[in-house]
CSV table of C-alpha atoms and ligand atoms in Angstrom, one decimal:
chain,number,residue,atom,x,y,z
A,334,MET,CA,7.7,2.4,23.1
A,335,ILE,CA,10.6,3.8,21.0
A,336,ILE,CA,14.1,4.3,22.1
A,337,VAL,CA,16.3,6.8,20.2
A,338,VAL,CA,19.9,5.7,20.4
A,339,LYS,CA,22.7,8.3,20.7
A,340,LYS,CA,24.6,8.9,17.4
A,341,GLU,CA,27.9,7.9,19.0
A,342,ALA,CA,26.6,4.5,20.2
A,343,ARG,CA,28.7,1.5,19.3
A,344,GLU,CA,27.1,-1.6,17.7
A,345,ASN,CA,28.0,-3.8,20.6
A,346,GLN,CA,26.3,-1.4,23.0
A,347,ILE,CA,23.1,-1.4,20.9
A,348,ASP,CA,23.3,-5.2,20.9
A,349,ILE,CA,23.5,-5.4,24.7
A,350,LEU,CA,20.5,-3.2,25.1
A,351,THR,CA,18.6,-5.1,22.4
A,352,ARG,CA,19.4,-8.4,24.0
A,353,TRP,CA,18.3,-7.1,27.4
A,354,LEU,CA,15.0,-6.0,26.0
A,355,GLU,CA,14.5,-9.3,24.2
A,356,GLY,CA,15.2,-11.1,27.5
A,357,GLN,CA,12.1,-9.2,28.9
A,358,GLY,CA,10.0,-10.8,26.1
A,359,ILE,CA,9.9,-7.7,24.0
A,360,ARG,CA,10.4,-7.8,20.2
A,361,VAL,CA,12.8,-5.1,19.0
A,362,GLY,CA,12.7,-3.6,15.5
A,363,ARG,CA,15.5,-1.4,14.4
A,364,THR,CA,15.4,1.5,11.9
A,365,GLU,CA,18.1,3.9,10.9
A,366,GLY,CA,17.0,7.5,11.4
A,367,ASN,CA,19.1,10.5,10.7
A,368,ASN,CA,22.5,8.7,11.3
A,369,GLN,CA,21.1,7.2,14.4
A,370,ALA,CA,19.3,4.0,15.3
A,371,ILE,CA,15.7,3.9,16.5
A,372,LEU,CA,14.5,0.9,18.4
A,373,GLY,CA,10.8,0.1,18.1
A,374,LEU,CA,9.6,-2.0,20.9
A,375,VAL,CA,6.6,-4.3,20.4
A,376,GLY,CA,5.0,-6.5,23.0
A,377,ASN,CA,4.0,-6.0,26.6
A,378,THR,CA,6.1,-2.9,27.2
A,379,LYS,CA,4.1,-1.9,30.3
A,380,SER,CA,6.6,-3.7,32.5
A,381,ILE,CA,9.5,-1.8,31.0
A,382,ASP,CA,10.5,1.1,33.2
A,383,GLU,CA,11.3,4.2,31.2
A,384,GLU,CA,13.6,5.6,33.9
A,385,PHE,CA,15.6,2.4,33.9
A,386,ILE,CA,16.0,2.4,30.1
A,387,SER,CA,17.0,6.1,30.1
A,388,GLN,CA,20.0,5.2,32.3
A,389,PHE,CA,21.6,3.2,29.6
A,390,GLU,CA,24.5,5.4,28.4
A,391,ILE,CA,23.6,5.1,24.8
A,392,VAL,CA,20.0,6.1,25.2
A,393,GLU,CA,19.1,9.6,24.0
A,394,SER,CA,15.3,9.4,24.6
A,395,VAL,CA,12.5,7.0,25.4
A,396,ARG,CA,8.9,7.6,24.4
A,397,ARG,CA,5.8,5.6,24.8
A,398,VAL,CA,3.7,5.2,21.6
A,399,SER,CA,0.0,5.4,22.5
A,400,GLU,CA,-1.3,4.3,19.1
A,401,LYS,CA,-2.1,0.6,18.8
A,402,PHE,CA,-0.4,0.4,15.4
A,403,LYS,CA,3.4,0.2,16.0
A,404,ARG,CA,5.2,-1.2,12.9
A,405,ALA,CA,3.0,1.0,10.6
A,406,ASN,CA,3.7,4.0,12.8
A,407,ARG,CA,5.9,6.9,11.5
A,408,LYS,CA,7.2,7.3,15.1
A,409,PHE,CA,8.9,3.9,14.7
A,410,HIS,CA,10.3,4.9,11.3
A,411,PRO,CA,10.5,8.7,10.8
A,412,GLU,CA,11.7,8.5,7.2
A,413,ASP,CA,9.4,7.6,4.3
A,414,ALA,CA,9.5,3.9,3.4
A,415,VAL,CA,10.6,3.2,-0.2
A,416,ILE,CA,9.0,-0.1,-1.3
A,417,ASP,CA,10.6,-2.0,-4.1
A,418,CYS,CA,8.0,-3.7,-6.3
A,419,ASN,CA,10.4,-6.0,-8.2
A,420,GLY,CA,12.5,-3.1,-9.5
A,421,VAL,CA,9.9,-0.3,-9.4
A,422,LYS,CA,10.2,1.8,-6.4
A,423,ILE,CA,7.4,3.6,-4.6
A,424,GLY,CA,7.5,6.1,-1.7
A,425,GLY,CA,10.1,8.6,-0.6
A,426,GLY,CA,9.8,10.7,-3.8
A,427,HIS,CA,9.4,7.7,-6.1
A,428,PHE,CA,6.0,8.0,-7.9
A,429,ALA,CA,4.4,4.9,-9.3
A,430,ILE,CA,1.6,4.7,-11.9
A,431,ILE,CA,-0.3,1.4,-11.8
A,432,ALA,CA,-2.6,1.0,-14.7
A,433,GLY,CA,-4.6,-1.7,-16.6
A,434,PRO,CA,-8.0,-3.1,-16.9
A,435,CYS,CA,-10.4,-3.9,-14.0
A,436,SER,CA,-10.3,-7.5,-15.2
A,437,VAL,CA,-8.2,-9.5,-17.5
A,438,GLU,CA,-10.5,-10.6,-20.3
A,439,SER,CA,-8.3,-12.1,-23.0
A,440,GLU,CA,-4.7,-12.4,-24.1
A,441,ALA,CA,-5.2,-9.8,-26.8
A,442,GLN,CA,-6.9,-7.4,-24.4
A,443,ILE,CA,-4.3,-7.5,-21.6
A,444,ASN,CA,-1.4,-7.3,-24.0
A,445,GLU,CA,-2.8,-4.4,-25.9
A,446,VAL,CA,-3.6,-2.5,-22.7
A,447,ALA,CA,-0.3,-3.3,-21.1
A,448,LYS,CA,1.7,-2.0,-24.1
A,449,ALA,CA,-0.4,1.1,-24.4
A,450,VAL,CA,-0.2,2.1,-20.7
A,451,GLN,CA,3.5,1.4,-20.6
A,452,ALA,CA,4.1,3.6,-23.6
A,453,SER,CA,2.2,6.4,-21.7
A,454,GLY,CA,4.4,6.0,-18.6
A,455,ALA,CA,2.7,3.4,-16.4
A,456,THR,CA,5.2,1.6,-14.3
A,457,LEU,CA,3.2,-1.3,-13.0
A,458,LEU,CA,0.5,-3.4,-14.7
A,459,ARG,CA,-2.8,-4.1,-13.0
A,460,GLY,CA,-5.6,-6.5,-14.0
A,461,GLY,CA,-8.0,-8.5,-11.9
A,462,ALA,CA,-8.1,-12.3,-12.3
A,463,PHE,CA,-10.1,-13.1,-9.2
A,464,LYS,CA,-12.9,-10.5,-9.0
A,465,PRO,CA,-14.9,-9.6,-5.9
A,466,ARG,CA,-18.3,-8.9,-7.5
A,467,THR,CA,-21.4,-7.7,-5.6
A,468,SER,CA,-23.5,-10.2,-7.6
A,469,PRO,CA,-22.6,-13.9,-7.9
A,470,TYR,CA,-24.1,-13.8,-11.4
A,471,ASP,CA,-21.6,-11.2,-12.7
A,472,PHE,CA,-18.2,-12.0,-14.3
A,473,GLN,CA,-16.0,-13.4,-11.6
A,474,GLY,CA,-12.7,-13.1,-13.5
A,475,MET,CA,-10.6,-15.5,-15.5
A,476,LYS,CA,-9.0,-16.7,-12.2
A,477,GLY,CA,-5.9,-18.9,-12.7
A,478,GLN,CA,-6.0,-18.4,-16.5
A,479,GLY,CA,-6.2,-14.7,-15.9
A,480,LEU,CA,-3.0,-14.9,-13.9
A,481,GLU,CA,-1.3,-16.8,-16.7
A,482,LEU,CA,-2.3,-14.0,-19.2
A,483,LEU,CA,-0.9,-11.4,-16.8
A,484,GLU,CA,2.4,-13.3,-16.8
A,485,ILE,CA,2.4,-13.2,-20.6
A,486,ALA,CA,1.9,-9.4,-20.5
A,487,LYS,CA,4.6,-9.1,-17.9
A,488,ALA,CA,7.0,-11.1,-20.0
A,489,ALA,CA,6.2,-8.9,-23.0
A,490,THR,CA,6.6,-5.5,-21.2
A,491,GLY,CA,8.7,-6.2,-18.1
A,492,MET,CA,6.1,-4.4,-16.0
A,493,PRO,CA,5.7,-5.8,-12.5
A,494,LEU,CA,2.1,-7.1,-11.8
A,495,VAL,CA,-0.5,-6.0,-9.3
A,496,THR,CA,-3.5,-8.2,-8.9
A,497,GLU,CA,-6.1,-9.0,-6.2
A,498,ILE,CA,-5.9,-12.1,-4.0
A,499,MET,CA,-9.2,-13.0,-2.3
A,500,ASN,CA,-8.3,-16.3,-0.7
A,501,ALA,CA,-5.0,-17.3,1.0
A,502,ASP,CA,-5.3,-20.8,-0.5
A,503,HIS,CA,-4.6,-19.2,-3.9
A,504,LEU,CA,-1.2,-18.0,-2.8
A,505,PRO,CA,0.7,-20.7,-4.7
A,506,LEU,CA,-0.9,-19.4,-8.0
A,507,PHE,CA,0.5,-15.9,-7.3
A,508,GLU,CA,4.1,-16.8,-7.4
A,509,ASN,CA,4.9,-14.6,-10.3
A,510,VAL,CA,2.8,-11.7,-9.1
A,511,ASP,CA,4.8,-8.8,-7.7
A,512,VAL,CA,2.2,-6.9,-5.7
A,513,LEU,CA,-0.7,-8.6,-3.9
A,514,GLN,CA,-3.8,-6.4,-3.9
A,515,ILE,CA,-6.1,-6.7,-0.9
A,516,GLY,CA,-9.3,-5.3,-2.1
A,517,ALA,CA,-11.6,-2.9,-0.2
A,518,ARG,CA,-14.0,-5.8,0.7
A,519,ASN,CA,-11.2,-7.8,2.3
A,520,MET,CA,-9.5,-5.0,4.2
A,521,GLN,CA,-10.5,-6.6,7.5
A,522,ASN,CA,-10.2,-10.2,6.4
A,523,PHE,CA,-7.7,-10.8,9.1
A,524,GLU,CA,-6.7,-14.3,8.2
A,525,LEU,CA,-6.0,-13.2,4.6
A,526,LEU,CA,-3.9,-10.2,6.0
A,527,LYS,CA,-1.9,-12.6,8.2
A,528,ALA,CA,-1.3,-14.9,5.3
A,529,VAL,CA,0.0,-12.2,3.0
A,530,GLY,CA,2.0,-11.0,6.0
A,531,ARG,CA,3.9,-14.3,5.9
A,532,THR,CA,5.0,-13.8,2.3
A,533,ASN,CA,7.8,-11.5,1.1
A,534,LYS,CA,5.6,-9.9,-1.5
A,535,VAL,CA,4.5,-6.2,-1.6
A,536,VAL,CA,0.9,-5.8,-0.5
A,537,LEU,CA,-1.3,-3.0,-1.8
A,538,LEU,CA,-3.9,-2.6,0.9
A,539,LYS,CA,-7.1,-0.8,-0.2
A,540,ARG,CA,-9.2,1.1,2.2
A,541,GLY,CA,-12.5,-0.6,3.0
A,542,LEU,CA,-15.8,0.9,1.8
A,543,ALA,CA,-16.7,2.1,5.3
A,544,ASN,CA,-13.4,1.9,7.3
A,545,THR,CA,-11.7,4.6,9.3
A,546,LEU,CA,-8.0,5.4,8.8
A,547,ASN,CA,-7.3,3.9,12.1
A,548,GLU,CA,-8.8,0.6,11.0
A,549,LEU,CA,-6.7,0.8,7.8
A,550,LEU,CA,-3.6,1.3,9.8
A,551,MET,CA,-4.5,-1.6,12.1
A,552,SER,CA,-4.9,-3.8,9.0
A,553,ALA,CA,-1.4,-2.8,7.8
A,554,GLU,CA,-0.3,-3.8,11.3
A,555,TYR,CA,-1.7,-7.3,10.8
A,556,ILE,CA,0.4,-7.7,7.7
A,557,MET,CA,3.5,-6.2,9.2
A,558,SER,CA,3.3,-8.0,12.5
A,559,GLU,CA,3.7,-11.3,10.6
A,560,GLY,CA,7.1,-10.0,9.3
A,561,ASN,CA,6.2,-8.4,6.0
A,562,PRO,CA,7.1,-4.6,6.1
A,563,ASN,CA,6.2,-4.0,2.4
A,564,VAL,CA,2.8,-2.4,2.6
A,565,ILE,CA,1.3,0.3,0.4
A,566,PHE,CA,-2.0,2.0,1.2
A,567,CYS,CA,-4.6,2.7,-1.4
A,568,GLU,CA,-7.3,5.3,-0.9
A,569,ARG,CA,-10.1,4.3,-3.2
A,570,GLY,CA,-13.1,6.3,-1.9
A,571,ILE,CA,-15.4,5.6,0.9
A,572,ARG,CA,-19.2,5.2,1.1
A,573,THR,CA,-21.1,8.4,2.1
A,574,PHE,CA,-24.6,9.7,1.6
A,575,GLU,CA,-23.6,11.0,-1.8
A,576,THR,CA,-24.7,8.8,-4.7
A,577,TYR,CA,-23.6,10.9,-7.7
A,578,THR,CA,-20.2,9.4,-7.6
A,579,ARG,CA,-19.6,5.6,-6.9
A,580,ASN,CA,-17.8,6.5,-3.7
A,581,THR,CA,-16.5,9.7,-2.1
A,582,LEU,CA,-12.8,10.3,-2.6
A,583,ASP,CA,-11.2,11.1,0.7
A,584,LEU,CA,-8.1,13.0,-0.4
A,585,SER,CA,-7.4,14.2,3.1
A,586,ALA,CA,-6.5,10.5,3.8
A,587,VAL,CA,-3.3,11.1,1.9
A,588,THR,CA,-2.1,13.7,4.3
A,589,ALA,CA,-3.4,11.9,7.3
A,590,LEU,CA,-1.9,8.6,6.5
A,591,LYS,CA,1.4,10.1,5.6
A,592,GLU,CA,1.4,12.0,8.9
A,593,MET,CA,0.7,8.8,10.9
A,594,SER,CA,2.7,6.3,8.9
A,595,HIS,CA,5.8,6.1,6.8
A,596,LEU,CA,4.2,3.8,4.3
A,597,PRO,CA,3.4,5.0,0.7
A,598,VAL,CA,-0.1,6.1,-0.2
A,599,VAL,CA,-1.6,5.5,-3.6
A,600,VAL,CA,-4.9,7.0,-4.8
A,601,ASP,CA,-7.3,5.1,-7.0
A,602,PRO,CA,-9.6,7.8,-8.7
A,603,SER,CA,-11.3,5.1,-10.8
A,604,HIS,CA,-13.2,3.3,-8.0
A,605,ALA,CA,-13.4,6.5,-6.0
A,606,THR,CA,-15.6,8.2,-8.6
A,607,GLY,CA,-16.9,5.4,-10.9
A,608,LYS,CA,-16.8,7.9,-13.8
A,609,ALA,CA,-14.2,8.1,-16.5
A,610,ASN,CA,-14.5,11.9,-16.9
A,611,MET,CA,-13.7,12.4,-13.2
A,612,VAL,CA,-10.5,10.3,-13.2
A,613,GLU,CA,-8.3,13.0,-14.7
A,614,PRO,CA,-9.1,15.9,-12.2
A,615,MET,CA,-9.0,13.6,-9.2
A,616,ALA,CA,-5.7,12.0,-10.4
A,617,MET,CA,-4.2,15.5,-10.7
A,618,ALA,CA,-5.6,16.5,-7.3
A,619,ALA,CA,-4.1,13.4,-5.7
A,620,ALA,CA,-0.7,14.2,-7.2
A,621,ALA,CA,-0.9,17.7,-5.9
A,622,ALA,CA,-1.9,16.4,-2.5
A,623,GLY,CA,1.3,14.4,-2.3
A,624,ALA,CA,0.2,10.9,-3.1
A,625,ASP,CA,3.0,8.5,-3.9
A,626,GLY,CA,1.3,7.0,-6.9
A,627,LEU,CA,-2.0,6.3,-8.7
A,628,MET,CA,-3.9,3.3,-9.7
A,629,ILE,CA,-6.1,3.8,-12.8
A,630,GLU,CA,-8.3,1.5,-14.8
A,631,VAL,CA,-7.7,1.5,-18.5
A,632,HIS,CA,-9.5,-0.6,-21.1
A,633,ASN,CA,-9.0,-0.8,-24.9
A,634,ASP,CA,-12.8,-0.9,-25.3
A,635,PRO,CA,-14.5,0.5,-22.2
A,636,ALA,CA,-18.0,0.3,-23.7
A,637,HIS,CA,-17.6,-3.5,-23.8
A,638,ALA,CA,-15.6,-4.1,-20.7
A,639,LEU,CA,-16.8,-7.0,-18.6
A,640,CYS,CA,-16.3,-5.0,-15.4
A,641,ASP,CA,-16.1,-1.3,-14.5
A,642,GLY,CA,-16.4,0.0,-18.0
A,643,PRO,CA,-18.0,3.4,-17.0
A,644,GLN,CA,-14.9,4.3,-15.0
A,645,SER,CA,-12.3,2.9,-17.4
A,646,LEU,CA,-10.2,5.2,-19.5
A,647,THR,CA,-9.2,4.6,-23.1
A,648,PRO,CA,-5.4,4.4,-23.7
A,649,ALA,CA,-5.6,7.9,-25.3
A,650,GLN,CA,-7.4,9.3,-22.2
A,651,PHE,CA,-4.9,7.7,-20.0
A,652,ASP,CA,-2.0,9.2,-21.9
A,653,ARG,CA,-3.4,12.6,-21.3
A,654,VAL,CA,-3.9,12.0,-17.6
A,655,VAL,CA,-0.3,10.9,-17.2
A,656,LYS,CA,1.0,14.0,-18.9
A,657,ARG,CA,-1.1,16.3,-16.8
A,658,VAL,CA,-0.3,14.4,-13.6
A,659,MET,CA,3.4,14.8,-14.4
A,660,ALA,CA,2.9,18.5,-15.1
A,661,ILE,CA,1.3,18.9,-11.6
A,662,ARG,CA,4.2,17.0,-10.0
A,663,GLU,CA,6.7,19.3,-11.7
A,664,ALA,CA,4.8,22.4,-10.8
A,665,VAL,CA,4.6,21.3,-7.1
A,666,LYS,CA,8.3,20.5,-7.1
A,667,ALA,CA,9.2,23.9,-8.5
A,668,THR,CA,7.7,25.6,-5.5
A,669,GLU,CA,9.6,23.4,-2.9
B,1080,PEP,C1,-10.4,-3.3,-8.2
B,1080,PEP,O1,-9.3,-2.7,-8.0
B,1080,PEP,O2,-10.7,-3.6,-9.3
B,1080,PEP,C2,-11.3,-3.4,-7.1
B,1080,PEP,C3,-12.2,-4.4,-7.0
B,1080,PEP,O3,-11.1,-2.4,-6.2
B,1080,PEP,P1,-11.8,-2.2,-4.7
B,1080,PEP,O4,-11.4,-3.3,-3.9
B,1080,PEP,O5,-11.2,-0.9,-4.3
B,1080,PEP,O6,-13.3,-2.1,-5.0
B,1081,MN,MN1,-12.5,-2.4,-10.9
């Protein structure tokens, strides 16, 4: 249920209403809309009588929200969320470019890639330390040591870090990580979602290989219901009958998610296509479709990458992608 409060309402009147609702066992979240407060009610609101609430002098309107996701719902928060990733903003017109290798492989590799992508305009550095691999015999990542190498690259460039967490027990190791990535395979690992929801770190939530948008929104709700509002969605392609590409990029997810939720949406054209030559056109299409950012895999030597080489761009290719993506953004803005 949401309650839109009249513009002229005084703070103490809003407090009285909030306290009354809390007395009924309802949790009340407040957001500021266009100069007026919006109260988002979560809990068993069935017992709350709309007629009764409407009679409070300060109440402009009362509406029931039928969707099961509440905190992630744009109805609770009409304006775009702007998420601050340790100084780098994303959402509400702020466009972020997350780039780096699939996996951290060595100090030289992560530093070289970090400096190159930053010079081309990347605003956040990615790199996997704990890798979810289909085969247990494949490279599993440098784990804790990989995180240390990421911290060295962060110190050298000042770029906030994005890296995947697979196990809540590892959280203490992620202290200097700015954005916790929940990978596609863990999108419905509810205990992990709840654990990152109890932190104050930004969470990049990737869509599962075969998950609906409603399920993705409910996963965001798991994180947010624990108190962490800093969630960013990532569309990274879904599994369909098509095998030419690694996955099928669902660009309509950008529009759909932004209609349903106020949270930012990033597109990952690398995992969506699995092919380096498709990253540029899909990145441009994502920017045109209104994505709030991109996540792109870049490697200094893709042919010898320990993970996801075929979809990794060289720094030179990445540089061109950023230029063309920015040109698309400018062209779209010019028509607004
Ligand atoms: C990754 O970002 O390297 C990754 C493993 O992505 P996904 O979870 O989308 O497969
Ligand atoms: Mn990868």
